[in-house]
N, CA and C atoms as an extended XYZ file, in Angstrom:
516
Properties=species:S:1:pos:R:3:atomname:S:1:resname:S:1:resid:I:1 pbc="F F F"
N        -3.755        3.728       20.375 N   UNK     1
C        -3.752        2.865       19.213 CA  UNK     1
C        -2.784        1.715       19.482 C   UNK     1
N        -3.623        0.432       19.110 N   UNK     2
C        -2.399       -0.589       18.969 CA  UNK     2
C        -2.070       -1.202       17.785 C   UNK     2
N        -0.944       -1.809       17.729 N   UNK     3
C        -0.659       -1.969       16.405 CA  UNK     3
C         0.152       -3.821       16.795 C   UNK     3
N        -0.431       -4.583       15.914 N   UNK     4
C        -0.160       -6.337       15.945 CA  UNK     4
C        -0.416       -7.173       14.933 C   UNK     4
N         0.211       -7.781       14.981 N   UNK     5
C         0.679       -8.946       13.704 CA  UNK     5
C        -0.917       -9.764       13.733 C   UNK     5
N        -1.762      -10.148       12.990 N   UNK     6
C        -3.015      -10.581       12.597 CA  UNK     6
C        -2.621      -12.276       12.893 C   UNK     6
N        -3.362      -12.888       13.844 N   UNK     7
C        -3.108      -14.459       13.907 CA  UNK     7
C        -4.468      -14.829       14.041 C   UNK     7
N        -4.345      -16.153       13.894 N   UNK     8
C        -5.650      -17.446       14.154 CA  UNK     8
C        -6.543      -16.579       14.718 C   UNK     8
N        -6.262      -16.007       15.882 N   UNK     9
C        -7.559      -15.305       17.336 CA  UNK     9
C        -8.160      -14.432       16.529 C   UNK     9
N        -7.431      -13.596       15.734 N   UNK    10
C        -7.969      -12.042       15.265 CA  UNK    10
C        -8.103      -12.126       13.854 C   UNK    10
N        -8.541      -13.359       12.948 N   UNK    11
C        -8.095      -13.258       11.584 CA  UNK    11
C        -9.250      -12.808       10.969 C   UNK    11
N       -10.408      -13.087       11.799 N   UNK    12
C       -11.661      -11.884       11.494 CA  UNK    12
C       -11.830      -10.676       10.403 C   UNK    12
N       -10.050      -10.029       11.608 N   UNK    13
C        -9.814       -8.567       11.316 CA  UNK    13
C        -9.298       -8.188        9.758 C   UNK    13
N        -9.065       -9.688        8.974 N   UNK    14
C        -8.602       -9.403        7.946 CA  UNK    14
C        -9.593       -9.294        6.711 C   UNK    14
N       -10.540       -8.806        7.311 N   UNK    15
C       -11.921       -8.598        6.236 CA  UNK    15
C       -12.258       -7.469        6.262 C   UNK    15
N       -11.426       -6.421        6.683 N   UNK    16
C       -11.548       -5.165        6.846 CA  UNK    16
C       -11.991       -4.856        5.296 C   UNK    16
N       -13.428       -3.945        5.224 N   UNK    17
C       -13.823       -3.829        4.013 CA  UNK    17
C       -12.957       -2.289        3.226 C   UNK    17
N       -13.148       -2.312        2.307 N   UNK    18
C       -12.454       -1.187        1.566 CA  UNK    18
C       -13.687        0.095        1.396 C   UNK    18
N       -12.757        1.124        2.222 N   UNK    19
C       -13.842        2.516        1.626 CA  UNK    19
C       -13.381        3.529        0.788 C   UNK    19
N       -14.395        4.238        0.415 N   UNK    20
C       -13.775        5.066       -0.741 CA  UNK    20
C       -12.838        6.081       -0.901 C   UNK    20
N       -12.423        6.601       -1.587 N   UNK    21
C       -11.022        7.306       -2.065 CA  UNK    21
C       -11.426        8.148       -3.088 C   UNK    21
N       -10.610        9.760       -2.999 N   UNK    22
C       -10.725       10.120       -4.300 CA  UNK    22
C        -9.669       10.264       -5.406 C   UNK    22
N        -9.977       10.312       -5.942 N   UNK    23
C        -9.417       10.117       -7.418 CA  UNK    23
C        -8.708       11.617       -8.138 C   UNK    23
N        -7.866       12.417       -7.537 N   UNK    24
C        -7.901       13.853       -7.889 CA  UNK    24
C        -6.746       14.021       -8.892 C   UNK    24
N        -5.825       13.129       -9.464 N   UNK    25
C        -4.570       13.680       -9.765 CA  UNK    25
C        -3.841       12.205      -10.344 C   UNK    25
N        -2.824       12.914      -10.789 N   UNK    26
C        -2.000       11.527      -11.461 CA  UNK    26
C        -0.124       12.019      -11.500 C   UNK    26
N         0.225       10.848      -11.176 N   UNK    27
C         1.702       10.836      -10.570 CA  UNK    27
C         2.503       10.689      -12.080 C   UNK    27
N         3.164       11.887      -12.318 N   UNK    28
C         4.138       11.850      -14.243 CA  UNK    28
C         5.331       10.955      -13.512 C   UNK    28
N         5.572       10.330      -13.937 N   UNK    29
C         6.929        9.663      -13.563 CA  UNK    29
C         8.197        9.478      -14.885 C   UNK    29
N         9.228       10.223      -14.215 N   UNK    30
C        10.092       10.063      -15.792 CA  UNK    30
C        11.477        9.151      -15.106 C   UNK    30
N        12.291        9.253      -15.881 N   UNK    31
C        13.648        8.581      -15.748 CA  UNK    31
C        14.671        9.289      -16.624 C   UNK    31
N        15.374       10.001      -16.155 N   UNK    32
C        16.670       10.097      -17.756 CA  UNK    32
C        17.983       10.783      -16.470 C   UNK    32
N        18.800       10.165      -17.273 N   UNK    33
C        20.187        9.726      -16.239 CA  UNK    33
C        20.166        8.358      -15.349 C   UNK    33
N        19.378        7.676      -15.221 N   UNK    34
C        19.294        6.878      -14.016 CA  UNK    34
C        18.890        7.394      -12.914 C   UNK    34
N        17.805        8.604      -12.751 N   UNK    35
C        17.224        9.166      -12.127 CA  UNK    35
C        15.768        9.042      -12.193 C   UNK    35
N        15.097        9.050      -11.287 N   UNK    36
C        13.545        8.972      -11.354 CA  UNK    36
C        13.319       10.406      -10.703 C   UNK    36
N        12.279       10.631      -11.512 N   UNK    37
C        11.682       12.248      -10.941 CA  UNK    37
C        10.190       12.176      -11.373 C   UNK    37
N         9.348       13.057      -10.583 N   UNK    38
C         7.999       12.780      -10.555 CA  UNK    38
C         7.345       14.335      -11.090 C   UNK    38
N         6.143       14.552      -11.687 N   UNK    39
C         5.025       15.603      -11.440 CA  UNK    39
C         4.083       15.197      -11.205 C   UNK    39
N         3.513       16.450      -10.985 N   UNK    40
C         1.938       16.629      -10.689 CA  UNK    40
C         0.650       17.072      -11.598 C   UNK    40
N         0.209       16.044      -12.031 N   UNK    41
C        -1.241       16.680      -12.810 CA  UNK    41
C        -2.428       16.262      -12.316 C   UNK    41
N        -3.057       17.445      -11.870 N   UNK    42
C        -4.488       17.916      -11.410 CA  UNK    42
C        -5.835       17.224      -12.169 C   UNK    42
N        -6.783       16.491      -11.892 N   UNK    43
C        -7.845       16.337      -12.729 CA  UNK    43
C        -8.549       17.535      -12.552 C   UNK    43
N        -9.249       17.898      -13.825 N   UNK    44
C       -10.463       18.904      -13.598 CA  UNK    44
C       -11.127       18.532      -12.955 C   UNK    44
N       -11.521       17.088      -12.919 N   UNK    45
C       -12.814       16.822      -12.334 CA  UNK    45
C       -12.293       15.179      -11.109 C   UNK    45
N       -12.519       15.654       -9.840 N   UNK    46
C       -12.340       13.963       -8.778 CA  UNK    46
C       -13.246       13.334       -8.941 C   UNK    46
N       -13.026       12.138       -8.779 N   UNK    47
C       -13.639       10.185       -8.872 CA  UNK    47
C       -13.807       10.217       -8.017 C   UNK    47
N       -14.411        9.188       -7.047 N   UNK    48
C       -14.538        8.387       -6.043 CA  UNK    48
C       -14.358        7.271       -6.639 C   UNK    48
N       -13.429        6.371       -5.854 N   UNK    49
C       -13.274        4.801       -6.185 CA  UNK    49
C       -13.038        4.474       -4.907 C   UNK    49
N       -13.417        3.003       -5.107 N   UNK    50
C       -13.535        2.023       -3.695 CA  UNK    50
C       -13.270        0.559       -4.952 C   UNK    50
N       -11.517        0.209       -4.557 N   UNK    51
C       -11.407       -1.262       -4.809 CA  UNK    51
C       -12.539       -2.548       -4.185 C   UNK    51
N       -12.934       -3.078       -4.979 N   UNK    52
C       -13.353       -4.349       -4.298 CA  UNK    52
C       -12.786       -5.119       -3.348 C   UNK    52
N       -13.396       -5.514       -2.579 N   UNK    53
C       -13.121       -6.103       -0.723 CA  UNK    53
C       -12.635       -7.574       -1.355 C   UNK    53
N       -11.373       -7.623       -0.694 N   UNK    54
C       -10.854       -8.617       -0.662 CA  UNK    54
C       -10.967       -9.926        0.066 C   UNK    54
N       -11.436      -11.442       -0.063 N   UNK    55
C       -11.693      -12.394        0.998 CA  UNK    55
C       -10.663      -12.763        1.601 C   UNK    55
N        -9.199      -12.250        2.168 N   UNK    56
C        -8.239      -12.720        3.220 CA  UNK    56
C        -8.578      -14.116        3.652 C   UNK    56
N        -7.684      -15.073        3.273 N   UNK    57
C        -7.784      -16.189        4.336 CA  UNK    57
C        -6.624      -16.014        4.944 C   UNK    57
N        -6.946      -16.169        6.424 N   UNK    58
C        -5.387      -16.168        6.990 CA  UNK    58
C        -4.397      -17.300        6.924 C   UNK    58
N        -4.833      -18.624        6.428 N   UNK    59
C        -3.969      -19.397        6.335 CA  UNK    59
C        -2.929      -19.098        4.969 C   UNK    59
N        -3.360      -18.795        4.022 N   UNK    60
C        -2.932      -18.010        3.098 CA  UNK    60
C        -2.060      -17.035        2.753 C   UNK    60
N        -2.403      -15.619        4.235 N   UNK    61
C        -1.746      -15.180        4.310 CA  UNK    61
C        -0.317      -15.394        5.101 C   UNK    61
N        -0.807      -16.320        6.333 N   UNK    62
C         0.217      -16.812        6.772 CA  UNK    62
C         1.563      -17.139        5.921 C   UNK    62
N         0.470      -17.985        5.005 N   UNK    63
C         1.872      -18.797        4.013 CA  UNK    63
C         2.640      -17.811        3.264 C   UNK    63
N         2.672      -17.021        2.975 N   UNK    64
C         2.709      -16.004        1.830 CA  UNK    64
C         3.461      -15.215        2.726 C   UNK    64
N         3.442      -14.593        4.285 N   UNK    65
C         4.003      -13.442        4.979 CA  UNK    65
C         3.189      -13.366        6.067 C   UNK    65
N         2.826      -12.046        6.603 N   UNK    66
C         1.971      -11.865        7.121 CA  UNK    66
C         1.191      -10.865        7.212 C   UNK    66
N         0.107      -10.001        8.416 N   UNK    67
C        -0.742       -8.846        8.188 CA  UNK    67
C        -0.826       -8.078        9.292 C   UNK    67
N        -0.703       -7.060        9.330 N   UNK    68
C        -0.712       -6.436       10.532 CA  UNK    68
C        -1.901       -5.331       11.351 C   UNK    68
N        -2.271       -5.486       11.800 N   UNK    69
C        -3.684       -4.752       12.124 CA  UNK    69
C        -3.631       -3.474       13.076 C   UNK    69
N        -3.651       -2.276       12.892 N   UNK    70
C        -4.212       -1.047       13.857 CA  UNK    70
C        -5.671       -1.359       14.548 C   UNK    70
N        -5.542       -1.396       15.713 N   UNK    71
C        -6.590       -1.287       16.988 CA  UNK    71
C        -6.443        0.012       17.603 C   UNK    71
N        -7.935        0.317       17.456 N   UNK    72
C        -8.790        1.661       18.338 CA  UNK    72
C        -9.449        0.937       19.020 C   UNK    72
N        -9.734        0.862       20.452 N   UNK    73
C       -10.276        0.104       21.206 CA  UNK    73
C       -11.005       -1.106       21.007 C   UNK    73
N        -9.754       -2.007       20.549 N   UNK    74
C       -10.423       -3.159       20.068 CA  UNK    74
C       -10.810       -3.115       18.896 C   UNK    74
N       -11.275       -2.609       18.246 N   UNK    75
C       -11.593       -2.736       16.405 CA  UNK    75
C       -10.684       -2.334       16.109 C   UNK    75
N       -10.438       -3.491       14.697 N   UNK    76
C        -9.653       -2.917       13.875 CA  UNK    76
C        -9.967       -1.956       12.659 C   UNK    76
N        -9.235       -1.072       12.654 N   UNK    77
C        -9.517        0.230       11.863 CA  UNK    77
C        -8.443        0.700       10.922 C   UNK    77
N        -7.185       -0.885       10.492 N   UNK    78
C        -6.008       -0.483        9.802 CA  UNK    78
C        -5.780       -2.133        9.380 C   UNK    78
N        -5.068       -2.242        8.173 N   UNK    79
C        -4.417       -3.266        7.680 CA  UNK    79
C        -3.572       -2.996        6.743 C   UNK    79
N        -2.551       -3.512        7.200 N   UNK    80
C        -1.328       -4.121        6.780 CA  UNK    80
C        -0.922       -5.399        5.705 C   UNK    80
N        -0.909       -6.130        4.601 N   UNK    81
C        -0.241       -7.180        4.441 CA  UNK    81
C         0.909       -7.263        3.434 C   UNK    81
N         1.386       -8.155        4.121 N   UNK    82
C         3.227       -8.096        3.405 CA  UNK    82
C         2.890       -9.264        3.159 C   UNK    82
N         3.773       -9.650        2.143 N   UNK    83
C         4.054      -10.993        1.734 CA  UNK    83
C         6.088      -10.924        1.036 C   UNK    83
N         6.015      -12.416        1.596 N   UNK    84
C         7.499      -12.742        1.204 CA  UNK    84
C         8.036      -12.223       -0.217 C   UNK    84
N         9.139      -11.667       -0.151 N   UNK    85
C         9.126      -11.831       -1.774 CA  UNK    85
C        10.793      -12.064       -2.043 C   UNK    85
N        11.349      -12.631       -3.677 N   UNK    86
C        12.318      -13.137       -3.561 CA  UNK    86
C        14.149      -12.763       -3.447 C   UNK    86
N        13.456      -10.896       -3.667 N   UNK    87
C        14.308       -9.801       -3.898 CA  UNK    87
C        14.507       -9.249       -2.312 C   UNK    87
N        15.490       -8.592       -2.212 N   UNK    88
C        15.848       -8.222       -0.653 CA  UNK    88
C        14.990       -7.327        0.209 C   UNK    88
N        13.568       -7.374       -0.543 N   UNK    89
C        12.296       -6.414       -0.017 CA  UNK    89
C        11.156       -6.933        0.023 C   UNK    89
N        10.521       -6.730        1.334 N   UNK    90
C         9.101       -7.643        1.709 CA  UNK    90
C         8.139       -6.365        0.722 C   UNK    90
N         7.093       -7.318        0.014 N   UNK    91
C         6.045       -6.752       -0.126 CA  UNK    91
C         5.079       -6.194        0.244 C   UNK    91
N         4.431       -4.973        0.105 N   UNK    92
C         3.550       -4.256        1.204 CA  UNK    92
C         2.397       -4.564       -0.134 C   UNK    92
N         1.871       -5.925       -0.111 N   UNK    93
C         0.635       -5.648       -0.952 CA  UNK    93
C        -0.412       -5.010       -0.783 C   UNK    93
N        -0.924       -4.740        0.487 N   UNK    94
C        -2.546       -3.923        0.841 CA  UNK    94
C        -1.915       -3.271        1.977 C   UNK    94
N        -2.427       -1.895        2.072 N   UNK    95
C        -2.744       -1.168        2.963 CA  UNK    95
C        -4.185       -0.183        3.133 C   UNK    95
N        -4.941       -0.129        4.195 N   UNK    96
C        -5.939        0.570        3.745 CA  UNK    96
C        -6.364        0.735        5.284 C   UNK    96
N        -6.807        2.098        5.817 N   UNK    97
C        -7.233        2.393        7.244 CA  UNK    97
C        -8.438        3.303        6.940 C   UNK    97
N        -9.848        2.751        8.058 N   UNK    98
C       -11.269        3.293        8.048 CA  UNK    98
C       -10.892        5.088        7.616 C   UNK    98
N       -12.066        5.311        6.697 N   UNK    99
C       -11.926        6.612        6.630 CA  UNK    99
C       -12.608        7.636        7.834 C   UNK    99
N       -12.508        7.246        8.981 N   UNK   100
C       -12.797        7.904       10.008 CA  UNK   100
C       -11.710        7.895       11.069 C   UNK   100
N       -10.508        7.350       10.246 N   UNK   101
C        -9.060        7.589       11.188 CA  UNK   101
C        -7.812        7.984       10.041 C   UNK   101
N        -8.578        8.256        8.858 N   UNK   102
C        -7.249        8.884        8.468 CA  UNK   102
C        -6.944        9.885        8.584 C   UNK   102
N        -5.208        9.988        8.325 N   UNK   103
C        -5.060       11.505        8.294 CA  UNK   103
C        -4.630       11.160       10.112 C   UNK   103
N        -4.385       10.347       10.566 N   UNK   104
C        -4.047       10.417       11.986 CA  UNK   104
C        -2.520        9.588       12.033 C   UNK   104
N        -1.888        9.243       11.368 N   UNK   105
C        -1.103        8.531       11.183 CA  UNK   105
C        -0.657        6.615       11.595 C   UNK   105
N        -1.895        6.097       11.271 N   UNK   106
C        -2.135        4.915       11.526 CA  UNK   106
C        -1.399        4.346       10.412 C   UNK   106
N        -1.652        4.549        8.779 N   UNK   107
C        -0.552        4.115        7.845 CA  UNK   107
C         0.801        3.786        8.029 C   UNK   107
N         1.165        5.573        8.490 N   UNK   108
C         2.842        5.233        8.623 CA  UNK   108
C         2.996        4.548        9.606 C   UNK   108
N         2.627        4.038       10.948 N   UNK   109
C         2.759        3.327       11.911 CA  UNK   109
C         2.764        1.719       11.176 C   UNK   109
N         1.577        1.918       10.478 N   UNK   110
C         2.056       -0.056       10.101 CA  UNK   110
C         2.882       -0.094        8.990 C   UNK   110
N         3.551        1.305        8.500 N   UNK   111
C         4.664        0.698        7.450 CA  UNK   111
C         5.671        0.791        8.268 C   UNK   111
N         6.122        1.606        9.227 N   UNK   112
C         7.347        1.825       10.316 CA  UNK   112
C         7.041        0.010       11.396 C   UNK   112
N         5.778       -0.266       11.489 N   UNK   113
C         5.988       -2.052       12.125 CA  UNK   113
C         6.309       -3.158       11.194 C   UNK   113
N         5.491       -3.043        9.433 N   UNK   114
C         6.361       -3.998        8.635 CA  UNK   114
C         7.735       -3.810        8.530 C   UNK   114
N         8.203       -2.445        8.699 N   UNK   115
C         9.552       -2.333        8.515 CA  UNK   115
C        10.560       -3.173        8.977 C   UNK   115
N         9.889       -2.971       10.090 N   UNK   116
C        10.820       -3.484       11.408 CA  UNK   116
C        11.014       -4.632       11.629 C   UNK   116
N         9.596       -5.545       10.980 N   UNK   117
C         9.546       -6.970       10.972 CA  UNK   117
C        10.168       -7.200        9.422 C   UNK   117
N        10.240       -6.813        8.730 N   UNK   118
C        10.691       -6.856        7.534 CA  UNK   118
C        12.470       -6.909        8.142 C   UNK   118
N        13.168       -6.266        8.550 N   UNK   119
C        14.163       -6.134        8.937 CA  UNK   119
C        14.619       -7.650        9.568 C   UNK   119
N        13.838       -8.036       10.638 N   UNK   120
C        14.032       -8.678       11.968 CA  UNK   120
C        13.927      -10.074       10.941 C   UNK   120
N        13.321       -9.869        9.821 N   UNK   121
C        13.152      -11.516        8.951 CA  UNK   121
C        14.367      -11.224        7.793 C   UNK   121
N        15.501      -10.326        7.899 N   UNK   122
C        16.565      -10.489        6.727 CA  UNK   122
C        16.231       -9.409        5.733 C   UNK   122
N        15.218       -9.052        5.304 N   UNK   123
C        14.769       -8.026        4.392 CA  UNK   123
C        15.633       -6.418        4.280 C   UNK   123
N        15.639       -5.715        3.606 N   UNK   124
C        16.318       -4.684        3.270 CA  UNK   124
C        15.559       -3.755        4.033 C   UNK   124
N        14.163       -3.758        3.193 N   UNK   125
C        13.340       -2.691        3.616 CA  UNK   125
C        11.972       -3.216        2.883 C   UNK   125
N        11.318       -1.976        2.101 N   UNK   126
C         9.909       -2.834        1.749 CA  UNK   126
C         9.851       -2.196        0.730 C   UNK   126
N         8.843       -3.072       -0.373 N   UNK   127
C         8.519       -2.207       -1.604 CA  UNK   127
C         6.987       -2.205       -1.831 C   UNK   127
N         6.097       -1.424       -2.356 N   UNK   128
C         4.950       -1.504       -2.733 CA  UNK   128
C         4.541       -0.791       -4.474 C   UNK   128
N         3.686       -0.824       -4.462 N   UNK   129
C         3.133       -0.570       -6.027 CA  UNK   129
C         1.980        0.592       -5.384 C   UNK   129
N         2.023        1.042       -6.612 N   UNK   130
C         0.578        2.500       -6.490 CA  UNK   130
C         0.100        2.646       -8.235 C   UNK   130
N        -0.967        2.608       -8.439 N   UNK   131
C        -1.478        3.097       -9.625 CA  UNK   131
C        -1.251        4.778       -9.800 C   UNK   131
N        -0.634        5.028      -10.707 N   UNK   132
C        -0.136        6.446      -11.193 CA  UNK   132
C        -1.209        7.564      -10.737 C   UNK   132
N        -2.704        6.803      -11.093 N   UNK   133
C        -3.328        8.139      -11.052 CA  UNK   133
C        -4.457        8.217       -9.227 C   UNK   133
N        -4.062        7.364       -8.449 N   UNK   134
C        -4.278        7.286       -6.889 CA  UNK   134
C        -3.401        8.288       -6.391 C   UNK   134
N        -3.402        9.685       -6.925 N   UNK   135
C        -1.835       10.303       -6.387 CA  UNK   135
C        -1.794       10.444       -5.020 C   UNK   135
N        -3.039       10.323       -4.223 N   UNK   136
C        -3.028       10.422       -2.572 CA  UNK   136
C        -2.652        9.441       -2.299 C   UNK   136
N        -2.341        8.128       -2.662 N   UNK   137
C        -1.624        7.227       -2.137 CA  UNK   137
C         0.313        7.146       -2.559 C   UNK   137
N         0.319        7.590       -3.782 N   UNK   138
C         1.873        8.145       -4.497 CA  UNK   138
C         2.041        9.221       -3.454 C   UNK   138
N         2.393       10.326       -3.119 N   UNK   139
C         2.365       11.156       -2.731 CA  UNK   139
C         2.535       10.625       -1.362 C   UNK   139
N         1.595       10.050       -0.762 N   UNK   140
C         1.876        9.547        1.189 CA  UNK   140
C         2.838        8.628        1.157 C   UNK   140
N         3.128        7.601        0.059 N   UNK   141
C         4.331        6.516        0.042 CA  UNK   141
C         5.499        7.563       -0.110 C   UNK   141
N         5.874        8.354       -1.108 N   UNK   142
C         6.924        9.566       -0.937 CA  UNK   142
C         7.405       10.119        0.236 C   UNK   142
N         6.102       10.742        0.566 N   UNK   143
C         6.217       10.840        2.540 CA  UNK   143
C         6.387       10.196        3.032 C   UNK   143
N         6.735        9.108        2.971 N   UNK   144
C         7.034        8.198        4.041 CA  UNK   144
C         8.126        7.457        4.051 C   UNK   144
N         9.200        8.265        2.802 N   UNK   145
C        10.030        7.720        2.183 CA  UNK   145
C        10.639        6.911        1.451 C   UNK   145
N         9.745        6.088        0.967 N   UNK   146
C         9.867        5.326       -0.323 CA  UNK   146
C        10.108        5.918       -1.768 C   UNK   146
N        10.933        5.965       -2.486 N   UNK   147
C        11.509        6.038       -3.427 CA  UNK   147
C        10.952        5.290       -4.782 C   UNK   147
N        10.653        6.070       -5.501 N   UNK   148
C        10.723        5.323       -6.940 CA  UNK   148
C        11.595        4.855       -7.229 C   UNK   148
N        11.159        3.614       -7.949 N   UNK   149
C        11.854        2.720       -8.307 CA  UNK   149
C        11.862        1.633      -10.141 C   UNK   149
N        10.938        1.765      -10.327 N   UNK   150
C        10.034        1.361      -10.966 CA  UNK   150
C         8.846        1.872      -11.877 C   UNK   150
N         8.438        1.987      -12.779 N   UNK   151
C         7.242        2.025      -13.667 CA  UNK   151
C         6.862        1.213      -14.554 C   UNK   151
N         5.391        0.844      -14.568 N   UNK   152
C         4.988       -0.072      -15.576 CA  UNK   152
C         3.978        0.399      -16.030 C   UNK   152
N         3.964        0.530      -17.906 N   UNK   153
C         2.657        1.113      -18.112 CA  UNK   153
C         2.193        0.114      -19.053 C   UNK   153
N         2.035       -0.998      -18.934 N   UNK   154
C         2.161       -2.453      -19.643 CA  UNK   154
C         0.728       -3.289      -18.918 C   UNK   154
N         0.905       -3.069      -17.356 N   UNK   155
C        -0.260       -4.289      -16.937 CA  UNK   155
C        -1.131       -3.967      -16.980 C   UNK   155
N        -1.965       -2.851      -17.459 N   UNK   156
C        -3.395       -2.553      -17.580 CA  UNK   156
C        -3.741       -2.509      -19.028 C   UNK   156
N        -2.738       -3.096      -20.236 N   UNK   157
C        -3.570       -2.895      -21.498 CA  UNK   157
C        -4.390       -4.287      -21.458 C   UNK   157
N        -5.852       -4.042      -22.334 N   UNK   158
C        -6.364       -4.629      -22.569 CA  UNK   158
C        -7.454       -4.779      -21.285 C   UNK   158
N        -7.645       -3.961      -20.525 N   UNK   159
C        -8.576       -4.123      -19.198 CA  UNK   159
C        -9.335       -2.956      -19.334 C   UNK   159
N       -10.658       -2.449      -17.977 N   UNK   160
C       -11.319       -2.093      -18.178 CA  UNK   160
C       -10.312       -0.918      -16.776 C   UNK   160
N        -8.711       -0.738      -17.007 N   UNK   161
C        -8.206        0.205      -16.811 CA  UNK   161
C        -6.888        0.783      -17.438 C   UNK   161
N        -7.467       -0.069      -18.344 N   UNK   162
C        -6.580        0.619      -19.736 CA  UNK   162
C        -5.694        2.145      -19.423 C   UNK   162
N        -4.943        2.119      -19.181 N   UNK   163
C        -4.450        4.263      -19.718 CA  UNK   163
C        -3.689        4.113      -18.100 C   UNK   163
N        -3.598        3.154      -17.145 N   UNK   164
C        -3.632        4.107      -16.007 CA  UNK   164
C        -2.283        2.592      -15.978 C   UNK   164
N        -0.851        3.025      -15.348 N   UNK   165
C         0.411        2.769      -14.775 CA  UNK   165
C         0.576        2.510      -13.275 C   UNK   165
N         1.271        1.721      -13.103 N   UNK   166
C         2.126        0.863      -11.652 CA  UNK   166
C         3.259        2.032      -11.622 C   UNK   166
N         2.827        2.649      -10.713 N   UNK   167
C         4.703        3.416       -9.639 CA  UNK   167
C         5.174        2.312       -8.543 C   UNK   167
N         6.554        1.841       -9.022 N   UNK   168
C         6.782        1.086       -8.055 CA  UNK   168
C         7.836        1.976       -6.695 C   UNK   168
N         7.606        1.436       -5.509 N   UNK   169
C         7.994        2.571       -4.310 CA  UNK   169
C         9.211        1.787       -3.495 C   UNK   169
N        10.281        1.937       -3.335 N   UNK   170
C        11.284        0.864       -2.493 CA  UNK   170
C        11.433        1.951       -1.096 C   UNK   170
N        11.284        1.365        0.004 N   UNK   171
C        11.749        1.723        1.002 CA  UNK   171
C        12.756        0.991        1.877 C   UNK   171
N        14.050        1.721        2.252 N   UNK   172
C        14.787        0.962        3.224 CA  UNK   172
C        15.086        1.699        4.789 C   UNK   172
């Protein structure tokens, strides 16, 4: 596996389409002391969801940060994108690797390379967001050591995802 920063040559790779996910569980997130602590609740019943594919321009992303791509012989089969942000932590806005390589550790590899570039540009460490009830994505950011930080159960009123909360994740 290789793992590289997405430029002009390879910006192709940043159209990596989104595949599906299930939906099994939802991340309780509390606070009291100045402590964050988490549970676990089970759906009776799993979703399948697949976010809508994003159009990446790389000039865009350029401006903004950058993206980092996992290669299996030449295809890319992982993405990465960070963007600048104004607090002492680069943003990990998208991550998402083919569902015929997960579970191999291609994720933590491009959060352990934003890290590093996150570092090498002044940054602390990195932060990302997870919807409460994606708990396979809450749950692998935990593993991977990111920390709660954050909750918002505010940006989804009035949408057609009403009920469902932002865990925010800081890693340093």
């Amino acid at each position: 596996m290789e793992y590289k920063k997405i430029t002009a040559e390879n910006k192709e790779d940043l159209l990596l389409p989104n595949e599906p996910f299930d939906l099994w569980g939802q991340l309780i997130v509390n606070r009291k002391n100045n402590v964050w602590s988490y549970e676990i609740e089970r759906f009776k019943e799993i979703e399948t969801m697949v976010f809508p594919n994003e159009n990446y321009e790389f000039d865009q992303i350029h401006k903004k940060g950058f993206a980092m791509g996992a290669y299996h012989e030449e295809e890319c089969i992982g993405l990465a994108i960070y963007e600048n942000h104004w607090n002492k932590y680069l943003y990990l806005s998208d991550l998402k690797v083919k569902q015929a390589f997960r579970k191999r550790g291609v994720a933590s590899q491009l959060i352990k390379e934003g890290l590093k570039h996150a570092q090498e540009l002044g940054y602390s460490g990195l932060y990302t967001v997870g919807q409460d009830n994606n708990l396979t994505a809450c749950l692998f950011y935990l593993k991977q050591g990111f920390e709660i930080g954050g909750f918002n159960t505010r940006d989804y009123d009035g949408t057609k995802q009403e009920g469902k909360a932002d865990v925010y994740f800081y890693l340093k």
